Amino acid sequence: MAEMTEATNMETSPVENNNELALITPETQPKRRKKKSMVWEYFTIETVSAGCRRACCNRCKQSFAYSTGSKVAGTSHLKRHIAKGTCPALLRDQYNNQLTPYSPKTGGGEPRKRRYRSPSSPFIPFDQDRCRHEIARMIIMHEYPLHMVEHPGFIAFVQNLQPRFDKVSFNTVQGDCVATYLREKQSLMKLIEGIPGRVCLTLDMWTSNQTLGYVFITGHFIDFEWKLQRRVLNVIMEPYPDSDSALSHAVAACLSDWSLEGKLFSLIFNHPTSEAGLENLRPLLCTKNPLILNGQLLLGNCIARNLSSMAKDVLGAGHEIVKKIRDSVKYVKTSESHDEKFVQVKNQLQVPSEKSLILDNQNQWNTTYQMLAAASELKEVFNCLDTSDPDYKLAPSMEDWKVAETLCTFLKPLFDAASILMTTTNPTAITFFHEAWKIHADLGRSIANDDPFISNIAKSMLEKIDKYWKDCSLILAIAVVMDPRFKMKLVEFSFTKIFGEDAPTYIKIVDDGIHELFLEYVALPLPLTPTYTEEGNVGNNGKTDESQQGNLLSDQGLTDFDVYIMETSSQQMKSELDQYLEESLLPRVQEFDVLGWWKLNKMKYPTLSKMARDILSIPVSAAAPDSVFDIIIKQLDEYRSSLRPETVEALICAKDWLHHGSEESNALVKMEF
């Protein structure tokens, strides 16, 4: 509705109403409708000239168009001035926590209610406990310091966001984080209690600036749905990390904490351990013969550390060339003008490479490899860069680029193999049998190269992969046997290539080891085997009245019957493995769900499937996925080292558990041949 024209000079005004003339005096003149828009709490209308009025901001005194003649500009632009943060006076008030644009304080009374339209939203009552819970989760998930809740900036932010929130102290939020950890731990304990198989542990020793050790213990297992799971179970502080009892003490504490006594199938660690330390660990394994498979269920040779050590040797052999290329990349990437000239030269030369230059992190060898690979593809650009940029004097020579390409040739198979460890959903032991064998074979050929630089690097690398192969090949081979695409055939083929005339000896060790291990599973009491608990555990629903059925059907009454079954069926049960090995191989496809296959065939191979479940859960690396490429020992930061060991464990474990949540794993094994 258009506004009424002012009539300040009129004493009377004729108005026609019901065909009669009425006389309206100033005293009886109707009042104008009160303006409802919230902007009039911040603006005053001023008459500038005849027929022209402007809206003046009460805070910053800026004026804005309001009406000219009969045209009214409206209030949208006025709202934007106060609501979008463009009024400098309001901005200062908000910073000083005085007034906010939409919550004006008037005359000491209650804030005036909003009378403008706003989108409807459900009413959410304020919950102090819920807010504290979410702050604890935030600190855990993003590794924020616990002291942040006492920082003035955080307190001011929260008070502006919700003035009713009571600030919390360091001790309070520490307790909330521990409470979150304990809640998540209860959920995980229920999951682990229900797994039908055994558990494999990996031990990753971290250091600190206080010379204390922190053992990160991660559990690997296959759940009820035949999905591979990985969880950080404990972070245990060891004051003397180099002692013979450090690892065994940490493992024993973990087994007790999670009620895993008698369920530990294998141990993998990356910390140098003496023979006495190994002997302390062996009794913790659940196998009757801790030296089964030549003791390889207890591995101190982590593949991630092995690959990193080999990569470090490669980069060390060409460290001068690596530095030259790093300096050239640094010259380009640390200056916008240099980068523009580099791209200009690349476009002029029409270099087809799609790779982008990156500056490496010298603590992670994969970034150095990626830097060398990208720079090598763009070497023509570096060689011609001085024509466009006379200040560039760092161009490597052609011989330097040749060395860099040689380094990349050695690093690429290591990079491809280590990248497999970045996934946590695949049984990596199967894949790494092939990767380790391939690296071993390639290095064997490179030793015979006429170039001494190449042959020397290959020799150094071969020594390490050869040691790893001898230490771990049996456990990798056992995992391959559990893949129906390969079984013993791939073991026989690859061992012949690697060990030559000695191959039959190593093949027999694998065959004897898998049969010995199978006999352990055959000897398990039938009512306690995972197959029975999986398929037949229906709780109390399957129980009947003992008085009606008699004592014969109780567990105690059938104990002798179990012994009879084991004695009379021993040969038949043992032949289950032989039957599996004698059957033809499945077609070799790139994507094959080996765990899904065993899930479908667990009724056909009830005992062998139990063994497959445990074997396929064996990891080959003790390093976390984000530490696979590290070439230095992980160190706990100074802040976390200052916290209580129990708090450190709660923060690290809870983050891992919250990350996993209810995610389902995908057990596809991807292999390329």
XYZ file of C-alpha atoms in Angstrom:
673
model
C 0.000 0.000 0.000
C 1.355 3.430 -0.901
C 1.995 5.717 2.017
C -0.366 8.652 2.716
C 0.738 12.094 1.610
C 1.592 14.430 4.468
C -0.797 17.302 5.027
C 0.900 19.387 7.645
C -0.549 22.723 6.478
C -4.173 21.602 6.236
C -6.556 22.484 9.044
C -9.408 20.498 7.634
C -9.866 17.901 5.015
C -13.108 17.036 3.210
C -13.783 13.326 3.052
C -16.706 11.747 1.339
C -18.384 9.120 3.463
C -21.881 7.770 2.772
C -22.472 10.755 0.463
C -21.894 13.146 3.350
C -19.098 15.519 4.064
C -17.203 14.947 7.284
C -14.842 17.423 8.827
C -11.615 15.887 10.182
C -9.574 17.965 12.535
C -5.904 17.310 13.398
C -7.046 15.926 16.724
C -9.318 13.369 15.034
C -6.981 12.549 12.103
C -6.367 8.756 11.984
C -2.837 7.632 12.945
C -0.666 6.027 10.317
C -0.066 2.333 10.626
C 3.026 1.645 12.657
C 5.958 0.411 10.589
C 6.523 -3.290 11.346
C 9.858 -3.898 9.665
C 12.755 -4.478 12.075
C 14.914 -2.011 10.130
C 13.173 0.940 11.785
C 14.887 -0.035 15.008
C 18.121 1.008 13.288
C 17.020 3.735 10.839
C 15.332 7.145 11.046
C 13.539 8.768 8.108
C 14.784 12.277 7.351
C 13.272 14.738 4.895
C 16.019 15.992 2.613
C 13.939 18.181 0.288
C 10.376 18.527 -0.904
C 9.214 15.089 -1.950
C 12.554 13.392 -1.110
C 13.164 11.430 2.074
C 16.159 9.278 3.040
C 16.726 6.591 5.712
C 19.624 7.406 8.023
C 21.396 4.618 9.970
C 21.300 5.428 13.669
C 24.667 3.730 14.215
C 27.009 4.731 11.389
C 24.973 7.756 10.124
C 25.047 6.592 6.492
C 21.947 7.576 4.540
C 20.067 5.505 1.998
C 17.311 6.239 -0.508
C 13.803 5.799 0.869
C 11.247 7.764 -1.151
C 11.154 10.222 -4.010
C 7.748 11.669 -4.732
C 5.308 8.793 -4.735
C 7.993 6.115 -5.274
C 9.139 4.204 -2.198
C 12.462 2.284 -2.351
C 11.449 -0.339 0.171
C 13.555 -1.786 2.997
C 15.538 -4.685 1.472
C 18.685 -2.629 1.017
C 18.362 -1.376 4.592
C 18.128 -4.935 5.910
C 21.244 -5.876 3.999
C 23.122 -3.017 5.622
C 22.477 -4.252 9.146
C 22.139 -8.001 8.581
C 25.020 -8.718 6.207
C 27.735 -7.155 8.329
C 28.267 -3.963 6.267
C 27.502 -1.496 9.047
C 30.884 -0.744 10.672
C 29.319 0.413 13.924
C 27.363 -2.824 14.324
C 30.466 -4.849 13.519
C 32.328 -3.120 16.344
C 29.440 -3.774 18.718
C 29.331 -7.459 17.810
C 33.052 -7.797 18.343
C 32.678 -6.247 21.805
C 29.762 -8.582 22.536
C 27.333 -5.689 22.921
C 24.551 -5.747 20.339
C 23.709 -8.091 17.496
C 21.766 -7.023 14.407
C 18.711 -9.117 15.163
C 18.694 -8.951 18.976
C 18.524 -5.253 19.858
C 18.463 -4.239 23.517
C 16.002 -1.457 24.248
C 15.519 0.657 27.306
C 16.626 -1.899 29.852
C 13.649 -4.123 29.049
C 13.392 -7.454 27.314
C 14.587 -7.622 23.686
C 11.792 -6.826 21.288
C 10.399 -9.877 19.573
C 11.061 -10.275 15.888
C 8.100 -9.251 13.868
C 9.482 -9.964 10.420
C 8.984 -13.215 8.649
C 11.598 -15.932 8.974
C 11.763 -19.557 7.794
C 10.146 -21.883 10.289
C 12.516 -24.287 12.072
C 11.855 -26.953 14.705
C 12.493 -25.982 18.294
C 15.598 -27.703 19.649
C 16.009 -27.406 23.413
C 19.465 -26.586 24.704
C 21.256 -29.579 26.227
C 24.475 -28.874 28.115
C 25.418 -32.549 28.391
C 24.888 -33.124 24.681
C 27.113 -30.153 23.880
C 29.863 -31.504 26.127
C 29.565 -34.889 24.445
C 29.946 -33.324 20.993
C 32.934 -31.239 22.098
C 34.637 -34.427 23.318
C 33.955 -36.151 19.987
C 35.280 -33.144 18.097
C 38.504 -33.095 20.116
C 38.985 -36.838 19.620
C 38.227 -36.958 15.897
C 40.323 -33.923 14.940
C 43.119 -34.317 17.492
C 42.553 -30.896 18.995
C 44.376 -30.187 22.287
C 42.264 -30.712 25.383
C 43.259 -27.272 26.616
C 41.412 -25.610 23.746
C 38.258 -25.437 25.901
C 40.098 -22.957 28.136
C 41.397 -20.778 25.287
C 39.818 -17.282 25.275
C 39.019 -17.507 21.577
C 37.092 -20.748 21.981
C 35.230 -19.456 25.028
C 34.199 -16.259 23.184
C 33.066 -18.267 20.156
C 30.914 -20.629 22.218
C 29.411 -17.799 24.294
C 28.353 -15.970 21.136
C 26.990 -19.176 19.674
C 25.091 -20.217 22.814
C 25.317 -17.912 25.859
C 23.651 -20.562 28.041
C 26.551 -22.975 27.607
C 28.663 -23.242 30.752
C 32.341 -23.261 29.898
C 34.209 -26.469 30.721
C 37.680 -27.010 32.127
C 40.559 -29.174 30.963
C 39.747 -31.805 33.599
C 36.091 -31.858 32.591
C 36.725 -32.363 28.887
C 39.410 -34.937 29.663
C 36.816 -36.901 31.620
C 34.303 -36.524 28.783
C 36.836 -37.878 26.269
C 37.589 -40.873 28.484
C 33.852 -41.474 28.917
C 33.437 -41.465 25.112
C 36.322 -43.941 24.859
C 34.716 -46.276 27.411
C 31.340 -46.202 25.625
C 32.946 -47.047 22.289
C 35.046 -49.739 23.940
C 31.943 -51.516 25.220
C 30.543 -51.660 21.684
C 33.809 -52.989 20.275
C 34.097 -55.611 23.030
C 30.695 -56.977 22.039
C 31.868 -57.226 18.429
C 35.095 -59.026 19.364
C 33.342 -61.383 21.774
C 31.141 -62.560 18.931
C 33.842 -63.276 16.350
C 34.055 -67.009 15.570
C 37.767 -67.042 14.731
C 41.048 -65.947 16.234
C 42.770 -62.562 16.365
C 46.068 -61.388 14.894
C 47.955 -58.509 16.480
C 50.402 -56.001 15.028
C 52.750 -54.005 17.257
C 54.020 -50.591 16.177
C 56.511 -49.032 18.568
C 56.528 -45.229 18.722
C 59.046 -43.096 20.564
C 58.749 -39.772 22.379
C 61.030 -36.894 23.276
C 61.103 -38.321 26.791
C 62.653 -41.626 25.553
C 59.442 -43.426 26.481
C 58.005 -46.045 24.175
C 54.355 -46.307 23.135
C 53.237 -49.659 21.731
C 50.321 -49.277 19.315
C 48.530 -52.645 19.320
C 46.121 -53.262 16.452
C 43.807 -56.244 16.209
C 43.002 -57.894 12.876
C 40.153 -60.386 12.588
C 37.399 -61.613 10.302
C 33.954 -60.997 11.701
C 30.765 -63.046 11.636
C 29.954 -61.761 8.128
C 33.395 -62.750 6.800
C 34.541 -59.137 6.583
C 38.120 -58.232 7.457
C 38.251 -55.827 10.393
C 41.072 -53.731 11.815
C 40.935 -51.844 15.134
C 43.484 -50.133 17.355
C 43.000 -51.962 20.659
C 45.582 -50.413 22.969
C 48.294 -47.781 23.192
C 50.528 -48.897 26.034
C 53.347 -46.789 27.409
C 56.560 -48.754 27.992
C 59.211 -46.847 29.984
C 61.992 -49.143 28.723
C 61.124 -49.870 25.077
C 64.401 -51.684 24.357
C 64.012 -54.251 27.147
C 63.346 -57.920 26.375
C 59.994 -57.787 28.141
C 58.602 -54.561 26.623
C 56.590 -56.155 23.804
C 55.507 -59.230 25.746
C 54.276 -57.047 28.605
C 52.228 -54.913 26.202
C 50.738 -57.960 24.451
C 49.850 -59.671 27.714
C 48.109 -56.496 28.903
C 46.145 -56.345 25.641
C 45.062 -59.993 25.820
C 43.883 -59.505 29.389
C 42.119 -56.227 28.630
C 40.107 -57.706 25.752
C 39.743 -61.281 27.088
C 41.715 -62.706 24.165
C 43.741 -65.298 26.074
C 43.947 -68.413 23.923
C 42.770 -66.573 20.780
C 46.031 -64.962 19.571
C 46.897 -66.487 16.190
C 49.851 -64.397 14.986
C 52.035 -61.439 15.978
C 53.782 -58.981 13.664
C 56.017 -56.187 14.951
C 58.578 -53.755 13.585
C 60.735 -53.178 16.657
C 64.138 -54.891 16.878
C 63.741 -57.720 19.365
C 66.318 -60.037 20.883
C 65.958 -63.789 20.944
C 64.986 -63.532 24.609
C 62.245 -61.103 23.633
C 60.939 -63.543 21.016
C 60.886 -66.366 23.541
C 58.790 -64.177 25.835
C 56.252 -63.667 23.034
C 55.910 -67.244 21.746
C 53.944 -68.650 24.726
C 51.232 -66.035 24.091
C 50.281 -67.659 20.762
C 47.289 -69.989 20.794
C 48.831 -72.725 18.637
C 49.954 -75.868 20.423
C 53.258 -75.729 18.575
C 54.516 -72.101 18.659
C 57.250 -73.079 16.188
C 54.751 -74.233 13.571
C 55.567 -72.978 10.065
C 59.138 -72.427 11.243
C 57.852 -69.998 13.853
C 56.603 -67.582 11.216
C 53.369 -66.890 13.065
C 55.656 -64.605 15.059
C 57.130 -62.113 12.591
C 59.501 -59.260 13.302
C 59.958 -58.354 9.657
C 57.239 -55.815 8.798
C 56.903 -55.445 5.025
C 56.217 -51.683 5.203
C 59.450 -51.075 7.092
C 61.265 -53.384 4.705
C 60.022 -51.508 1.629
C 60.867 -48.165 3.259
C 64.371 -49.380 4.050
C 64.883 -50.454 0.436
C 63.536 -47.138 -0.868
C 65.863 -45.279 1.472
C 68.810 -47.192 -0.001
C 67.729 -46.276 -3.533
C 67.373 -42.579 -2.728
C 70.634 -42.634 -0.802
C 72.484 -43.985 -3.851
C 71.377 -40.962 -5.891
C 71.045 -38.368 -3.140
C 73.053 -35.713 -5.020
C 70.838 -36.020 -8.093
C 67.723 -36.004 -5.930
C 68.882 -32.749 -4.304
C 69.483 -31.098 -7.697
C 66.011 -31.994 -8.898
C 64.464 -30.964 -5.588
C 66.146 -27.541 -5.868
C 64.800 -27.127 -9.411
C 61.281 -28.065 -8.332
C 61.581 -25.724 -5.361
C 62.621 -22.888 -7.684
C 59.462 -23.352 -9.743
C 56.932 -24.089 -7.007
C 57.898 -21.395 -4.501
C 57.343 -18.476 -6.883
C 54.148 -17.733 -8.764
C 56.022 -15.948 -11.553
C 58.458 -18.856 -11.952
C 55.542 -21.298 -12.081
C 53.827 -19.237 -14.782
C 57.004 -19.200 -16.899
C 57.372 -22.958 -16.420
C 53.818 -23.577 -17.648
C 54.415 -21.209 -20.568
C 57.510 -23.141 -21.686
C 55.658 -26.447 -21.249
C 52.850 -25.257 -23.509
C 55.313 -23.984 -26.105
C 57.120 -27.339 -26.178
C 53.776 -29.194 -26.138
C 55.025 -31.652 -23.507
C 52.268 -34.289 -23.198
C 52.796 -35.058 -19.507
C 49.734 -34.615 -17.287
C 51.738 -34.784 -14.065
C 52.170 -31.738 -11.857
C 55.317 -30.837 -10.004
C 55.263 -31.433 -6.264
C 57.803 -30.674 -3.555
C 58.495 -33.777 -1.524
C 58.234 -34.481 2.189
C 61.611 -36.015 2.967
C 60.134 -38.109 5.776
C 57.905 -40.025 3.329
C 59.685 -41.621 0.415
C 56.593 -41.897 -1.796
C 56.504 -38.106 -2.176
C 60.155 -38.100 -3.282
C 59.378 -40.806 -5.839
C 56.397 -38.818 -7.143
C 58.533 -35.683 -7.340
C 61.221 -37.496 -9.353
C 58.669 -39.175 -11.638
C 56.898 -35.903 -12.443
C 60.131 -33.959 -12.922
C 61.557 -36.661 -15.214
C 58.555 -36.417 -17.511
C 59.025 -32.635 -17.608
C 62.805 -32.639 -18.029
C 62.547 -30.928 -21.450
C 60.824 -27.988 -19.792
C 63.569 -27.692 -17.168
C 66.222 -27.865 -19.882
C 64.640 -24.956 -21.785
C 63.418 -22.920 -18.827
C 66.479 -20.646 -18.842
C 65.432 -19.269 -22.250
C 62.309 -17.798 -20.656
C 63.728 -17.265 -17.191
C 67.411 -16.183 -17.252
C 67.579 -16.417 -13.443
C 67.175 -20.193 -13.567
C 70.653 -21.749 -13.257
C 69.789 -25.099 -11.676
C 68.984 -27.293 -14.669
C 70.184 -30.914 -14.125
C 72.280 -32.433 -16.885
C 71.098 -35.199 -19.188
C 73.194 -37.639 -17.179
C 71.407 -36.482 -14.034
C 68.025 -37.131 -15.637
C 69.180 -40.586 -16.666
C 70.078 -41.388 -13.054
C 66.708 -40.030 -11.882
C 64.887 -42.321 -14.302
C 66.911 -45.271 -13.009
C 65.913 -44.399 -9.455
C 62.255 -44.261 -10.515
C 62.583 -47.677 -12.141
C 63.654 -49.162 -8.796
C 61.146 -47.179 -6.738
C 58.032 -47.884 -8.816
C 57.562 -51.582 -7.843
C 58.175 -50.648 -4.203
C 55.606 -47.855 -4.473
C 53.039 -50.142 -6.112
C 53.545 -52.805 -3.445
C 53.368 -50.363 -0.528
C 50.209 -48.758 -1.949
C 48.412 -52.075 -1.414
C 48.945 -51.608 2.317
C 46.908 -48.400 2.233
C 43.724 -50.465 2.105
C 42.411 -52.146 5.234
C 39.703 -54.305 3.677
C 41.706 -56.860 1.696
C 43.639 -59.924 2.902
C 47.056 -58.499 1.996
C 49.039 -61.696 2.627
C 47.761 -63.231 -0.634
C 48.649 -60.185 -2.689
C 52.053 -59.743 -1.107
C 53.147 -63.248 -1.956
C 52.942 -62.182 -5.582
C 54.459 -58.717 -4.954
C 57.428 -60.018 -2.954
C 58.105 -62.744 -5.491
C 57.927 -60.235 -8.382
C 60.326 -57.776 -6.680
C 62.696 -60.618 -5.834
C 62.735 -61.862 -9.435
C 63.220 -58.362 -10.932
C 66.155 -57.599 -8.652
C 67.736 -60.934 -9.491
C 67.823 -59.908 -13.139
C 69.058 -56.367 -12.383
C 72.154 -57.663 -10.592
C 73.513 -58.893 -13.914
C 73.270 -55.401 -15.465
C 76.506 -54.061 -16.949
C 75.979 -50.656 -15.323
C 77.649 -50.845 -11.881
C 75.315 -48.157 -10.513
C 72.285 -50.320 -11.329
C 73.825 -53.605 -10.217
C 75.013 -52.161 -6.886
C 71.574 -50.786 -6.048
C 69.967 -54.089 -7.033
C 72.401 -56.037 -4.879
C 71.645 -53.926 -1.797
C 67.905 -54.263 -2.320
C 68.075 -57.984 -3.053
C 69.787 -58.675 0.262
C 66.859 -57.170 2.137
C 64.064 -58.699 0.072
C 65.835 -62.051 0.185
C 65.912 -61.924 3.989
C 62.253 -60.941 4.081
C 61.345 -63.731 1.680
C 63.119 -66.363 3.748
C 61.596 -65.053 6.986
C 58.050 -64.660 5.740
C 57.522 -66.680 2.557
C 55.934 -69.626 4.370
C 53.200 -67.604 6.016
C 52.558 -65.793 2.715
C 52.475 -69.146 0.931
C 49.936 -70.542 3.410
C 47.666 -67.585 2.632
C 48.031 -68.224 -1.105
C 47.055 -71.876 -0.595
C 43.789 -70.629 0.934
C 42.966 -68.850 -2.340
C 41.082 -71.319 -4.595
C 42.547 -69.606 -7.660
C 46.112 -70.621 -6.729
C 46.358 -73.245 -3.958
C 49.704 -75.077 -3.995
C 50.232 -74.548 -7.723
C 51.409 -70.931 -7.430
C 53.635 -71.889 -4.508
C 55.295 -74.650 -6.530
C 55.732 -72.391 -9.559
C 57.178 -69.396 -7.701
C 59.428 -71.408 -5.383
C 60.942 -73.115 -8.392
C 61.760 -69.712 -9.887
C 63.280 -68.364 -6.669
C 64.942 -71.298 -4.924
C 65.912 -73.354 -7.970
C 67.176 -76.777 -6.945
C 66.249 -76.138 -3.306
C 62.611 -75.497 -4.194
C 61.329 -79.017 -3.262
C 62.594 -78.512 0.288
C 60.691 -75.261 0.761
C 57.591 -76.609 -0.979
C 57.575 -79.567 1.426
C 57.837 -77.191 4.415
C 54.703 -75.384 3.219
C 52.841 -78.624 2.583
C 53.831 -80.114 5.952
C 53.043 -76.869 7.768
C 49.559 -76.507 6.345
C 48.728 -80.132 7.143
C 50.049 -79.775 10.694
C 48.015 -76.632 11.183
C 44.945 -78.347 9.768
C 45.315 -81.159 12.313
C 45.129 -78.583 15.118
C 41.731 -77.466 13.845
C 40.587 -81.063 13.438
C 41.407 -81.678 17.093
C 39.190 -78.837 18.344
C 36.155 -80.158 20.308
C 33.236 -80.057 17.920
C 30.708 -78.179 20.114
C 33.240 -75.378 20.611
C 34.241 -74.884 16.990
C 33.294 -71.685 15.178
C 31.108 -73.631 12.735
C 28.878 -74.827 15.547
C 28.722 -71.429 17.212
C 28.046 -69.766 13.861
C 25.353 -72.002 12.515
C 23.863 -73.538 15.622
C 24.077 -70.931 18.376
C 20.465 -69.938 18.821
C 20.631 -69.149 22.521
C 18.045 -70.680 24.795
C 15.503 -71.145 22.020
C 16.978 -74.490 21.068
C 17.029 -75.855 24.622
C 14.432 -78.341 25.747
C 13.385 -79.564 29.150
C 16.209 -81.754 30.414
C 13.776 -83.821 32.393
C 11.930 -84.719 29.172
C 14.932 -85.273 26.904
C 17.165 -86.875 29.468
C 20.798 -86.221 30.299
C 21.987 -87.931 27.106
C 21.484 -84.765 25.013
C 23.334 -82.438 27.394
C 26.919 -81.376 26.676
C 28.157 -83.527 29.542
C 26.380 -86.576 28.216
C 27.888 -86.197 24.726
C 31.504 -85.650 25.743
C 32.428 -89.273 25.123
C 30.527 -89.134 21.845
C 32.695 -86.175 20.739
C 35.831 -88.187 21.454
C 34.397 -91.106 19.475
C 33.622 -88.822 16.509
C 37.139 -87.402 16.499
C 38.739 -90.844 16.677
C 36.590 -92.467 13.997
C 36.457 -89.443 11.679
C 40.057 -88.345 11.911
C 41.033 -89.646 8.502
C 37.888 -88.262 6.935
C 38.457 -84.809 8.452
C 42.068 -84.724 7.347
C 41.039 -85.536 3.814
C 39.009 -82.321 3.714
C 42.227 -80.397 3.073
C 43.424 -82.895 0.483
C 40.073 -82.763 -1.255
C 40.317 -78.982 -1.480
C 43.868 -79.120 -2.847
C 43.002 -81.751 -5.447
C 40.061 -79.861 -6.894
C 40.718 -77.781 -9.998
C 41.607 -74.106 -9.658
C 38.987 -71.441 -10.068
C 39.326 -69.058 -13.027
C 41.709 -66.215 -12.236
C 39.754 -62.980 -12.343
C 41.084 -59.570 -11.357
C 38.442 -58.999 -8.713
C 37.754 -61.992 -6.543
C 36.121 -62.040 -3.121
C 38.158 -64.764 -1.451
C 36.434 -64.265 1.895
C 33.053 -64.397 0.209
C 34.038 -67.694 -1.440
C 34.897 -69.266 1.915
C 31.674 -67.932 3.385
C 29.719 -69.732 0.653
C 31.744 -72.945 1.039
C 31.986 -73.169 4.834
C 29.475 -76.017 4.904
C 31.430 -77.953 2.304
C 34.717 -77.362 4.173
C 33.616 -76.883 7.821
C 37.062 -77.368 9.350
C 39.177 -75.919 6.570
C 37.020 -72.775 6.461
C 37.844 -72.135 10.129
C 41.530 -72.360 9.344
C 41.116 -70.151 6.260
C 39.358 -67.526 8.355
C 42.335 -67.228 10.703
C 45.032 -67.429 8.023
C 43.438 -64.798 5.801
C 43.261 -62.365 8.720
C 47.071 -62.356 9.091
C 48.422 -58.885 8.182
C 51.838 -58.376 6.654
C 52.517 -54.895 8.019
C 52.524 -53.401 11.507
C 52.407 -49.838 10.177
C 49.193 -47.837 10.116
C 47.931 -46.967 6.610
C 49.096 -43.354 6.969
C 52.595 -44.477 8.034
C 53.323 -46.990 5.284
C 55.798 -44.706 3.489
C 57.567 -43.307 6.563
C 61.346 -43.590 6.614
C 61.663 -42.439 10.220
C 60.332 -43.976 13.419
C 57.044 -42.424 14.452
C 57.261 -40.117 17.439
C 54.445 -39.045 19.727
C 54.153 -35.256 19.675
C 55.199 -33.202 22.657
C 51.645 -32.306 23.690
C 50.366 -35.880 23.840
C 53.527 -37.006 25.574
C 52.629 -34.587 28.370
C 49.256 -36.267 28.972
C 48.588 -39.234 31.218
C 49.150 -42.580 29.417
C 45.501 -43.519 29.988
C 44.357 -40.296 28.302
C 46.691 -40.851 25.339
C 45.264 -44.341 24.867
C 41.685 -43.076 25.141
C 42.195 -40.306 22.564
C 43.979 -42.484 19.983
C 41.800 -45.572 20.289
C 38.528 -43.629 20.371
C 39.480 -41.745 17.203
C 40.054 -45.032 15.395
C 36.760 -46.489 16.620
C 34.737 -43.380 15.786
C 36.289 -43.368 12.322
C 35.192 -46.912 11.634
C 31.743 -46.477 13.148
C 29.381 -48.861 11.453
C 31.224 -48.953 8.138
C 31.122 -52.247 6.331
C 34.311 -53.601 4.845
C 34.684 -54.694 1.267
C 36.679 -57.904 0.946
C 37.590 -57.734 -2.738
C 41.096 -58.868 -3.566
C 42.479 -57.056 -6.607
C 45.458 -58.608 -8.335
C 46.928 -57.906 -11.741
C 49.029 -60.365 -13.677
